[in-house]
Coordinates of C-alpha atoms in Angstrom, one line a residue:
M2 CA -62.1 19.1 13.1
D3 CA -61.5 15.3 12.3
A4 CA -59.2 16.2 9.4
A5 CA -57.4 18.7 12.1
L6 CA -57.0 16.1 14.2
G7 CA -56.1 13.3 12.0
I8 CA -53.1 16.0 10.8
I9 CA -52.2 16.6 14.5
I10 CA -51.5 13.0 15.2
A11 CA -50.1 12.0 12.2
V12 CA -47.3 14.9 12.9
I13 CA -46.7 13.5 16.7
I14 CA -46.1 10.1 15.4
L15 CA -43.8 11.4 12.6
F16 CA -41.8 13.3 15.1
T17 CA -41.8 10.4 17.6
V18 CA -40.3 8.5 15.2
V19 CA -37.9 11.4 14.1
T20 CA -36.9 11.3 18.0
L21 CA -36.7 7.4 18.2
A22 CA -34.5 7.4 15.3
K23 CA -32.1 10.1 16.8
A24 CA -31.7 8.8 19.9
V25 CA -30.8 5.0 19.0
R26 CA -27.8 4.8 17.0
I27 CA -26.5 1.4 16.4
V28 CA -22.5 1.1 15.8
P29 CA -21.1 -1.8 13.7
Q30 CA -18.0 -3.5 14.9
Q31 CA -14.3 -1.8 14.1
R32 CA -16.0 1.6 13.7
M33 CA -16.0 4.5 16.5
D34 CA -18.4 7.5 16.3
V35 CA -17.4 10.6 17.7
V36 CA -20.5 12.4 18.9
E37 CA -20.7 16.3 19.9
R38 CA -23.6 17.8 22.1
L39 CA -23.8 21.4 21.3
G40 CA -20.6 21.4 19.1
K41 CA -18.7 20.2 21.2
Y42 CA -16.9 16.5 21.9
K43 CA -19.0 14.7 24.3
R44 CA -18.2 11.2 23.8
T45 CA -17.0 8.2 21.3
L46 CA -19.6 5.5 20.8
S47 CA -18.1 2.2 21.0
P48 CA -19.8 -1.1 18.6
G49 CA -23.7 -2.0 19.5
L50 CA -26.7 -0.3 20.6
N51 CA -26.0 3.0 21.7
L52 CA -28.4 6.2 23.1
L53 CA -28.5 9.8 22.6
V54 CA -30.1 12.5 23.4
P55 CA -32.5 14.0 20.4
F56 CA -31.6 17.1 18.8
V57 CA -29.1 17.7 21.6
D58 CA -26.1 15.3 20.5
A59 CA -25.0 14.5 16.6
V60 CA -22.4 11.9 15.4
R61 CA -19.5 14.4 14.3
T62 CA -17.2 11.6 12.1
K63 CA -17.2 8.2 11.8
V64 CA -14.0 6.6 12.5
D65 CA -13.3 3.1 10.5
M66 CA -10.7 1.2 12.9
R67 CA -9.4 -1.5 10.4
E68 CA -5.9 -1.2 8.9
Q69 CA -6.4 0.3 5.6
V70 CA -4.1 0.9 2.2
V71 CA -3.7 3.8 0.3
S72 CA -1.6 3.8 -3.1
F73 CA -0.4 7.1 -4.1
P74 CA 0.2 8.0 -7.6
P75 CA 3.8 7.9 -9.0
Q76 CA 5.9 11.0 -8.0
P77 CA 9.0 12.0 -9.8
V78 CA 11.9 12.4 -7.2
I79 CA 15.6 13.0 -8.2
T80 CA 18.4 11.1 -7.3
S81 CA 21.8 12.5 -6.3
D82 CA 23.4 11.6 -9.6
N83 CA 20.8 14.0 -10.9
L84 CA 18.4 11.2 -12.3
V85 CA 14.9 11.8 -12.5
V86 CA 12.8 8.6 -11.3
S87 CA 9.2 8.0 -11.0
I88 CA 8.3 6.3 -7.7
D89 CA 5.3 4.4 -6.3
T90 CA 4.2 4.0 -3.2
V91 CA 1.8 1.9 -0.6
L92 CA 1.2 2.9 2.5
Y93 CA -0.9 1.2 5.7
F94 CA -1.7 2.3 8.7
K95 CA -5.0 2.4 10.8
V96 CA -6.5 4.6 13.4
V97 CA -5.4 4.0 16.8
D98 CA -7.5 7.5 18.5
P99 CA -10.2 8.6 16.5
V100 CA -11.1 12.2 18.5
R101 CA -7.5 13.1 17.8
A102 CA -7.5 11.5 14.3
T103 CA -10.7 14.1 14.1
Y104 CA -9.7 17.1 15.7
E105 CA -6.0 17.2 15.5
I106 CA -6.0 17.6 12.0
S107 CA -8.9 18.0 9.5
N108 CA -7.9 15.6 6.8
F109 CA -5.1 12.9 7.8
L110 CA -5.2 11.2 4.4
Q111 CA -4.0 14.2 2.4
A112 CA -1.7 14.9 5.0
I113 CA 0.1 11.6 5.1
E114 CA 0.3 11.7 1.8
Q115 CA 1.9 14.8 1.4
L116 CA 4.5 13.7 4.3
T117 CA 5.2 10.5 2.2
V118 CA 6.4 12.2 -0.8
T119 CA 8.4 15.1 0.9
T120 CA 10.1 12.3 2.9
L121 CA 10.3 10.0 0.2
R122 CA 12.4 12.9 -1.7
N123 CA 14.6 13.7 1.1
V124 CA 16.1 10.1 1.3
I125 CA 16.0 9.5 -2.3
G126 CA 17.8 12.7 -2.7
S127 CA 20.6 11.3 -1.2
L128 CA 21.0 7.9 -3.2
D129 CA 22.4 7.7 -6.4
L130 CA 20.4 5.9 -8.6
E131 CA 22.3 2.4 -8.1
R132 CA 21.8 2.7 -4.3
A133 CA 18.3 3.5 -4.8
L134 CA 17.2 0.5 -6.6
T135 CA 19.2 -1.7 -4.6
S136 CA 17.6 -0.2 -1.0
R137 CA 14.7 -0.8 -1.1
E138 CA 14.3 -2.1 2.1
E139 CA 16.3 0.7 4.3
I140 CA 13.7 3.5 1.9
N141 CA 11.0 1.7 3.6
R142 CA 12.0 1.5 6.9
H143 CA 13.6 4.9 6.7
L144 CA 9.4 6.0 5.7
S145 CA 8.1 4.3 8.2
G146 CA 10.2 5.4 11.2
V147 CA 9.3 9.1 10.4
L148 CA 5.5 8.4 9.1
D149 CA 5.1 6.9 12.5
E150 CA 6.9 9.9 14.8
T151 CA 4.5 12.4 13.1
T152 CA 1.0 10.7 12.5
G153 CA 1.6 9.4 15.9
R154 CA -0.1 13.2 17.2
W155 CA -2.9 12.8 14.9
G156 CA -3.9 9.3 16.2
I157 CA -2.7 7.4 13.2
K158 CA -0.3 4.3 13.6
V159 CA 1.6 3.7 10.5
T160 CA 2.3 0.1 10.1
R161 CA 4.2 -0.3 7.0
V162 CA 5.4 1.8 3.9
E163 CA 6.1 -0.1 0.2
I164 CA 7.9 0.7 -2.7
K165 CA 5.8 -0.7 -5.6
A166 CA 7.9 0.5 -8.2
I167 CA 11.2 2.4 -9.2
E168 CA 10.8 3.6 -12.5
P169 CA 14.4 5.1 -14.4
P170 CA 13.8 7.2 -17.7
P171 CA 14.2 5.5 -21.0
S172 CA 17.7 6.2 -21.8
I173 CA 18.9 4.7 -18.6
R174 CA 16.9 1.8 -18.6
D175 CA 18.0 1.1 -22.6
S176 CA 21.8 1.5 -20.6
M177 CA 20.9 -0.6 -17.8
E178 CA 19.5 -3.5 -20.4
K179 CA 22.9 -3.5 -22.0
Q180 CA 25.0 -3.2 -19.1
M181 CA 23.3 -6.3 -17.7
R182 CA 23.6 -7.6 -21.4
A183 CA 27.2 -7.5 -21.3
E184 CA 27.5 -9.0 -17.7
R185 CA 25.4 -12.1 -18.9
D186 CA 27.8 -12.4 -21.8
R187 CA 30.7 -12.0 -19.9
R188 CA 29.7 -15.1 -17.5
A189 CA 28.8 -17.0 -20.0
A190 CA 32.2 -16.5 -21.3
I191 CA 33.8 -17.1 -18.0
L192 CA 31.7 -20.4 -17.6
N193 CA 32.6 -21.3 -21.2
A194 CA 36.3 -21.5 -20.7
E195 CA 36.1 -22.5 -17.4
G196 CA 34.4 -25.4 -18.7
H197 CA 37.0 -26.1 -21.8
K198 CA 39.8 -25.4 -19.0
Q199 CA 38.4 -28.3 -17.0
A200 CA 37.8 -30.8 -20.2
Q201 CA 41.4 -29.7 -21.2
I202 CA 42.9 -30.5 -18.0
L203 CA 40.7 -33.7 -17.5
T204 CA 42.2 -35.0 -21.1
A205 CA 45.6 -34.2 -19.8
E206 CA 45.5 -36.3 -17.0
G207 CA 44.3 -39.1 -19.0
E208 CA 46.6 -39.0 -21.5
K209 CA 49.1 -38.5 -18.7
Q210 CA 47.9 -41.9 -16.8
A211 CA 47.7 -43.7 -20.8
A212 CA 51.2 -42.7 -20.9
V213 CA 52.5 -43.4 -17.7
L214 CA 50.7 -46.9 -17.7
R215 CA 52.2 -47.6 -21.4
A216 CA 55.3 -46.9 -20.0
D217 CA 55.0 -48.8 -17.2
G218 CA 54.0 -51.9 -19.6
D219 CA 57.0 -51.2 -22.0
R220 CA 59.1 -51.5 -18.9
Q221 CA 57.3 -54.5 -18.0
A222 CA 57.7 -56.1 -21.1
R223 CA 61.0 -55.2 -21.8
I224 CA 62.0 -56.2 -18.2
L225 CA 60.5 -59.2 -18.9
Q226 CA 62.3 -59.9 -22.2
A227 CA 65.5 -58.8 -20.9
E228 CA 65.4 -61.4 -17.8
G229 CA 64.5 -64.3 -20.9
Q230 CA 67.4 -63.2 -23.1
A231 CA 69.4 -63.4 -20.0
K232 CA 68.2 -67.2 -19.1
A233 CA 68.6 -67.8 -22.6
I234 CA 72.4 -66.5 -22.8
R235 CA 72.8 -68.5 -19.1
T236 CA 71.3 -71.7 -21.1
V237 CA 73.8 -71.5 -24.2
F238 CA 76.9 -70.5 -22.1
D239 CA 76.2 -73.4 -19.5
A240 CA 75.3 -75.7 -22.8
I241 CA 78.7 -74.9 -24.5
H242 CA 80.7 -74.6 -21.4
T243 CA 79.3 -78.3 -20.6
S244 CA 80.4 -79.6 -23.8
N245 CA 83.5 -78.1 -23.5
P246 CA 84.2 -77.4 -27.6
S247 CA 87.3 -77.2 -29.3
Q248 CA 89.3 -73.9 -30.3
K249 CA 88.8 -75.0 -34.2
V250 CA 85.1 -75.5 -33.7
L251 CA 84.6 -72.1 -32.1
A252 CA 86.5 -70.7 -35.2
Y253 CA 84.9 -72.1 -37.5
Q254 CA 81.3 -71.2 -36.1
Y255 CA 82.4 -67.5 -36.0
L256 CA 83.7 -68.0 -39.8
Q257 CA 80.6 -68.8 -40.7
S258 CA 78.8 -66.1 -39.0
L259 CA 80.9 -63.1 -40.8
P260 CA 78.4 -62.7 -43.6
Q261 CA 75.8 -61.8 -41.6
I262 CA 77.5 -59.4 -39.8
A263 CA 79.1 -57.7 -42.7
N264 CA 75.6 -57.7 -44.1
G265 CA 74.0 -54.9 -42.1
S266 CA 73.3 -51.7 -43.8
A267 CA 74.1 -49.6 -40.7
N268 CA 77.9 -51.4 -40.9
K269 CA 79.9 -49.1 -43.2
V270 CA 83.3 -50.4 -41.4
W271 CA 84.3 -53.8 -40.5
I272 CA 86.9 -54.6 -38.0
V273 CA 88.5 -58.0 -38.3
P274 CA 89.9 -58.8 -35.5
T275 CA 93.7 -60.3 -35.4
E276 CA 92.6 -63.5 -34.0
L277 CA 90.2 -64.5 -37.3
T278 CA 93.8 -64.7 -39.2
K279 CA 95.3 -66.9 -37.0
A280 CA 92.1 -69.2 -36.9
L281 CA 91.8 -68.9 -40.8
E282 CA 95.6 -70.0 -40.9
G283 CA 95.4 -73.2 -38.7
L284 CA 92.0 -74.0 -40.2
G285 CA 92.4 -75.8 -42.9
G286 CA 95.2 -78.0 -41.6
A287 CA 92.5 -78.2 -38.5
L288 CA 89.7 -79.9 -40.7
G289 CA 91.9 -81.9 -42.6
G290 CA 93.1 -83.7 -39.3
L291 CA 90.2 -83.5 -37.2
A292 CA 89.8 -87.4 -38.0
N293 CA 92.8 -87.8 -36.5
M294 CA 92.1 -85.7 -33.2
A295 CA 90.9 -87.2 -29.8
G296 CA 87.4 -85.5 -28.9
D297 CA 86.9 -84.3 -32.7
Q298 CA 86.6 -87.0 -34.5
P299 CA 83.9 -87.1 -36.8
S300 CA 81.4 -90.2 -37.6
A301 CA 82.3 -92.5 -40.3
A302 CA 78.7 -90.9 -42.1
V303 CA 80.4 -87.3 -42.7
D304 CA 82.7 -86.6 -45.7
A305 CA 86.1 -84.4 -44.8
G306 CA 86.1 -83.3 -48.8
A307 CA 82.5 -82.0 -48.2
V308 CA 83.5 -80.1 -44.6
E309 CA 86.3 -78.4 -46.3
R310 CA 84.6 -77.6 -49.5
E311 CA 82.3 -75.7 -47.0
A312 CA 84.9 -74.2 -45.0
Q313 CA 86.7 -72.4 -48.2
A314 CA 83.2 -70.9 -49.6
A315 CA 82.4 -69.5 -46.1
A316 CA 86.0 -68.1 -46.3
Q317 CA 85.2 -66.4 -49.8
A318 CA 82.4 -65.0 -49.0
A319 CA 83.6 -63.3 -45.7
A320 CA 86.4 -62.1 -48.0
A321 CA 83.9 -60.6 -50.5
E322 CA 81.7 -59.3 -48.0
A323 CA 84.9 -57.5 -46.7
E324 CA 85.9 -56.4 -50.1
A325 CA 82.6 -55.0 -50.7
V326 CA 82.9 -53.0 -47.3
N327 CA 86.0 -51.5 -48.0
E328 CA 84.6 -49.7 -51.1
Q329 CA 81.6 -48.4 -49.7
V330 CA 84.2 -46.8 -47.1
R331 CA 86.5 -45.5 -49.7
V332 CA 83.6 -43.9 -51.8
A333 CA 81.7 -42.5 -48.6
E334 CA 85.4 -40.8 -48.0
A335 CA 85.8 -39.6 -51.4
Q336 CA 82.2 -38.1 -51.1
V337 CA 83.2 -36.3 -48.1
S338 CA 86.5 -35.2 -48.9
G339 CA 84.6 -33.0 -52.3
D340 CA 87.3 -34.2 -54.8
G341 CA 85.3 -37.4 -56.2
S342 CA 88.8 -39.4 -56.3
T343 CA 90.2 -42.2 -53.8
K344 CA 93.3 -40.4 -54.2
G345 CA 95.2 -40.3 -50.8
L346 CA 93.5 -43.4 -49.0
L347 CA 94.9 -46.9 -48.1
A348 CA 94.4 -49.5 -50.4
P349 CA 92.8 -52.3 -48.1
E350 CA 94.8 -55.3 -47.9
P351 CA 93.2 -58.5 -50.4
A352 CA 92.3 -61.1 -48.9
R353 CA 94.0 -64.4 -49.1
E354 CA 91.6 -67.2 -50.4
L355 CA 92.4 -69.7 -47.6
H356 CA 92.8 -73.7 -48.5
A357 CA 91.8 -76.4 -46.3
G358 CA 94.9 -78.5 -47.1
S359 CA 97.6 -75.8 -46.0
P360 CA 98.0 -73.8 -42.9
D361 CA 99.8 -71.5 -45.0
G362 CA 97.7 -70.7 -48.0
P363 CA 99.3 -71.6 -52.0

C-alpha cells in the first residue's frame, strides 16, 4: 500500500513538473516563437517570460529575427557571348514577419537560393563577359530589387546581395592575362617614349639657349672689338691729321708695306696702283733732297746714304714679290686652260730698279 502511494505521488510530481515546463516559455532576445493551439496559429511569443496552456498550446517554429548571411555555392552562368562563367554569391536578409515566414513558404532559404540563381542567370545572360566583369554594382542592385520584391510577401527583407567572384574559363583567363600584359607593355613603351621625348626637348632647349648666349657673347665681343678698332683708327687718323705728313713720307710708308701685302697665301693677283709708279719715280729725288726741304729736314744724326739704301732695298723686294706673284698667276692660268703652257699670256712688265739719285732711273 505504501509503495503504491509512493508511486502515485511520484507520478503527480512528474506531471506537475512537465506541466510547468510546458506552461512556462522563456524566449531570448531577437527571437520570435510562433505558437499554435490545437494546430491553429494562436500568437507569437515575444522575448522574455511567456505562459502557455499545457498540452494545448505548442511552439511551431522559433524564428531568428537577426540579419542572416547565406553563401550559395558557385553557379554556372552563360553570358551573351556564349561563355560559361562560374559566379559565387552572398545573400544578406532578415525576417520581418515570423508568421508569414512560417506559413507562406515551407523553406524560405531554399526558395531564396533558387530565386537568386534564376535571377542571376537572367541578368548575366544579357551581358557579355567584359561588361559582366565590370558591372558588379549594377548586377547587385538588380538582384536586390528582384529578390526584395519577391520575398516581401514571405515576410523576408533582402538587404544586400554581393557577388564574391566571377570565374571565366581557363582559356579565357589566359587570353585576358596576355591582353593585360600587352596593354601594360604598351603603356610602358608610351611612358618611355614620352620620357625620351621630354629629355630631347629639354636638351634641345638647353642647346638653343646655350647657342643664343654664345651668339650674344660673340656679338658683344665683336661690337667691342669693332669699337676698339674704330677708336684706334680714329686716334691714328687724328694723329696723322695733326702731324700733317708730306706726300714723300706717305709714299715711303706704303713702299714698306708692299712686301707684307704680297706675302699673303691668298693673294694670287697683285694690283699695283698707278700712284705708286709716280711715287717711286720721285722717291729717289725726294730722298736725295730731304735735307734741303723745310719741315722734312732730318736731324744731323741721320745718314742720308743709309736711308737711300734702305729705300732701294725695299723697292727691290717689292719688285721681286710682284714678279713671284705674276709667275704664280701664269702657272694657275696654264693649269686652268689645260695645255700645260703659258702660250697666249702677256708677259708682265719687268719692274724697274729705282735709284735714289735720279727720278727717271738708270
